[in-house]
Amino acid sequence: MKKSPSTSSLTDLKESEPTFVKLRLLSVILKLAEKIENPADLQILIPILEEIKKTGEKELSKKAQSILGCLQQAGITNPSLNDPNEKDKKIRLLEETIRRQEQQILRLNGENGRLIKENQKDHEEKSRRNAESERKDEQNKQQDEQQALQITELEWQLAINQSKNGPFVQIERETIIGEMPISITVQPGSYTKKINEFTYTSTEKGFKTFPLSPDVSQGIYKCEMKFNKQGDNHVGIMKSGLDIPFGKFPGFSPYSKDNAIFYYSGYTQQNSVGLQGNQQMKDGDQISLEVNLLATPRTAHLFINSLQQPVFVSGLPKSVQFWFFLNNKEDSISVLSIRLLNTPTAEKLSNKKELKWE
């Protein structure tokens, strides 16, 4: 659209122009607005007229308001709304904005999906690593247990070889003929064993019975142990070959008929029958069990710190094994020796109490 002279003059009007010049120009534009066949040609002036209406002098503002009134009567209020090209531009701009927003949403959704997959992958990787770590820990635990068993077997073989090289050496007392090689073979479980020692410690609460080898028969034998940590520890004698799995209590059927228990509390039991009367065992006590398999009947006596206890068991089987029991966490016992004696050390006490093996 070409600008009319009046339009061009108004557009180029400077602030320095005198007011009467501005009024004259506005008067010309007002006449055009009243008589022009196509008032839409003046719509480009609306922003300028609005500015003069707001900031101009009183007469200028009044004149601009009159021109705007004429244009409003002709239905011309906003040049951009009456310009089809401008409408198309706005529509295209809105469509482009919507398209970009949709692309942004798709991109964000894709990014969120990627992050979710990465987090899921990280979680799966951590789970795999944890499982692998647990597997390795279990494998290491089994290897430690296997090594402990191998050490026990080697100690056993070494002791046997040493015993074959000559007669038993007399030690400590004249009653001792020789020391027996010891081995302890049990299932894996909640316990630890010190290397080169028969020191066992419970790592979790649970019934655990440890039979000692070798079996003993046709002689007098004394097994010495130390209660490192007393919680729920017991010792006893069992018929050779009796198997008491972990988790089972030796004082319950069907095991009770084939073993005798010396409880830490001082109670003694065989086949669900018991007697009270022995001293209570505590931390640091040295516990000894002496079996006389040459006597009639065969007997088992308990010693606590070398002091013989009143309650003893009679009528033992021909072949027996010593054993100890751990239950509470941190309970600990060390097996010190099994010795073959020439003569018994147990004596007939005035306050003796006999519990018969039935």
mmCIF file of N, CA and C in Angstrom, residues 182-187 208-215 235-246 320-326 335:
data_model
loop_
_atom_site.group_PDB
_atom_site.id
_atom_site.type_symbol
_atom_site.label_atom_id
_atom_site.label_comp_id
_atom_site.label_asym_id
_atom_site.label_seq_id
_atom_site.Cartn_x
_atom_site.Cartn_y
_atom_site.Cartn_z
ATOM 1 N N ILE A 182 44.066 -86.057 67.090
ATOM 2 C CA ILE A 182 42.665 -85.603 67.124
ATOM 3 C C ILE A 182 42.248 -85.143 65.734
ATOM 4 N N SER A 183 41.011 -85.428 65.389
ATOM 5 C CA SER A 183 40.398 -84.827 64.201
ATOM 6 C C SER A 183 38.930 -84.565 64.503
ATOM 7 N N ILE A 184 38.425 -83.503 63.898
ATOM 8 C CA ILE A 184 37.011 -83.135 64.053
ATOM 9 C C ILE A 184 36.472 -82.871 62.658
ATOM 10 N N THR A 185 35.527 -83.680 62.247
ATOM 11 C CA THR A 185 34.939 -83.533 60.921
ATOM 12 C C THR A 185 33.444 -83.299 61.070
ATOM 13 N N VAL A 186 33.007 -82.094 60.688
ATOM 14 C CA VAL A 186 31.588 -81.743 60.779
ATOM 15 C C VAL A 186 31.184 -81.002 59.509
ATOM 16 N N GLN A 187 29.881 -80.845 59.357
ATOM 17 C CA GLN A 187 29.353 -80.151 58.197
ATOM 18 C C GLN A 187 29.655 -78.654 58.305
ATOM 19 N N LYS A 208 24.915 -76.973 67.596
ATOM 20 C CA LYS A 208 26.045 -77.532 66.835
ATOM 21 C C LYS A 208 26.796 -78.509 67.734
ATOM 22 N N THR A 209 26.790 -79.786 67.361
ATOM 23 C CA THR A 209 27.497 -80.824 68.116
ATOM 24 C C THR A 209 28.735 -81.251 67.335
ATOM 25 N N PHE A 210 29.893 -81.264 68.013
ATOM 26 C CA PHE A 210 31.173 -81.583 67.382
ATOM 27 C C PHE A 210 31.738 -82.875 67.991
ATOM 28 N N PRO A 211 31.620 -84.022 67.295
ATOM 29 C CA PRO A 211 32.217 -85.263 67.799
ATOM 30 C C PRO A 211 33.722 -85.293 67.529
ATOM 31 N N LEU A 212 34.478 -85.835 68.461
ATOM 32 C CA LEU A 212 35.935 -85.902 68.332
ATOM 33 C C LEU A 212 36.355 -87.299 67.888
ATOM 34 N N SER A 213 37.284 -87.342 66.986
ATOM 35 C CA SER A 213 37.901 -88.610 66.586
ATOM 36 C C SER A 213 39.331 -88.608 67.091
ATOM 37 N N PRO A 214 39.864 -89.776 67.435
ATOM 38 C CA PRO A 214 39.325 -91.119 67.135
ATOM 39 C C PRO A 214 38.331 -91.611 68.177
ATOM 40 N N ASP A 215 37.602 -92.680 67.778
ATOM 41 C CA ASP A 215 36.825 -93.425 68.764
ATOM 42 C C ASP A 215 37.808 -94.038 69.766
ATOM 43 N N VAL A 235 29.447 -80.563 77.207
ATOM 44 C CA VAL A 235 30.361 -81.613 76.755
ATOM 45 C C VAL A 235 29.724 -82.957 77.066
ATOM 46 N N GLY A 236 30.284 -84.023 76.461
ATOM 47 C CA GLY A 236 29.694 -85.322 76.741
ATOM 48 C C GLY A 236 30.407 -86.475 76.076
ATOM 49 N N ILE A 237 29.777 -87.641 76.232
ATOM 50 C CA ILE A 237 30.250 -88.910 75.673
ATOM 51 C C ILE A 237 29.137 -89.466 74.797
ATOM 52 N N MET A 238 29.479 -89.965 73.607
ATOM 53 C CA MET A 238 28.469 -90.569 72.738
ATOM 54 C C MET A 238 28.942 -91.940 72.270
ATOM 55 N N LYS A 239 27.974 -92.762 71.935
ATOM 56 C CA LYS A 239 28.275 -94.055 71.334
ATOM 57 C C LYS A 239 28.954 -93.827 69.997
ATOM 58 N N SER A 240 30.007 -94.572 69.716
ATOM 59 C CA SER A 240 30.760 -94.378 68.475
ATOM 60 C C SER A 240 29.846 -94.458 67.259
ATOM 61 N N GLY A 241 30.019 -93.496 66.348
ATOM 62 C CA GLY A 241 29.251 -93.498 65.106
ATOM 63 C C GLY A 241 27.962 -92.713 65.170
ATOM 64 N N LEU A 242 27.568 -92.212 66.350
ATOM 65 C CA LEU A 242 26.335 -91.430 66.446
ATOM 66 C C LEU A 242 26.503 -90.123 65.663
ATOM 67 N N ASP A 243 25.516 -89.818 64.841
ATOM 68 C CA ASP A 243 25.540 -88.592 64.033
ATOM 69 C C ASP A 243 24.430 -87.668 64.521
ATOM 70 N N ILE A 244 24.808 -86.492 65.030
ATOM 71 C CA ILE A 244 23.825 -85.495 65.479
ATOM 72 C C ILE A 244 23.959 -84.287 64.554
ATOM 73 N N PRO A 245 23.067 -84.135 63.604
ATOM 74 C CA PRO A 245 23.190 -83.025 62.640
ATOM 75 C C PRO A 245 23.086 -81.671 63.340
ATOM 76 N N PHE A 246 23.681 -80.658 62.716
ATOM 77 C CA PHE A 246 23.510 -79.295 63.215
ATOM 78 C C PHE A 246 22.018 -78.960 63.214
ATOM 79 N N VAL A 320 33.363 -95.418 72.436
ATOM 80 C CA VAL A 320 32.698 -94.114 72.569
ATOM 81 C C VAL A 320 33.536 -93.023 71.905
ATOM 82 N N GLN A 321 32.918 -91.842 71.796
ATOM 83 C CA GLN A 321 33.602 -90.641 71.321
ATOM 84 C C GLN A 321 33.321 -89.498 72.292
ATOM 85 N N PHE A 322 34.312 -88.639 72.477
ATOM 86 C CA PHE A 322 34.083 -87.394 73.199
ATOM 87 C C PHE A 322 33.410 -86.400 72.246
ATOM 88 N N TRP A 323 32.671 -85.449 72.808
ATOM 89 C CA TRP A 323 32.064 -84.414 71.973
ATOM 90 C C TRP A 323 31.861 -83.139 72.788
ATOM 91 N N PHE A 324 31.686 -82.026 72.066
ATOM 92 C CA PHE A 324 31.303 -80.765 72.717
ATOM 93 C C PHE A 324 30.214 -80.102 71.888
ATOM 94 N N PHE A 325 29.544 -79.129 72.503
ATOM 95 C CA PHE A 325 28.343 -78.524 71.920
ATOM 96 C C PHE A 325 28.434 -77.001 72.058
ATOM 97 N N LEU A 326 28.106 -76.286 70.957
ATOM 98 C CA LEU A 326 28.016 -74.820 70.945
ATOM 99 C C LEU A 326 26.614 -74.410 70.511
ATOM 100 N N VAL A 335 39.701 -77.681 72.105
ATOM 101 C CA VAL A 335 40.061 -79.052 72.473
ATOM 102 C C VAL A 335 41.582 -79.094 72.605
#
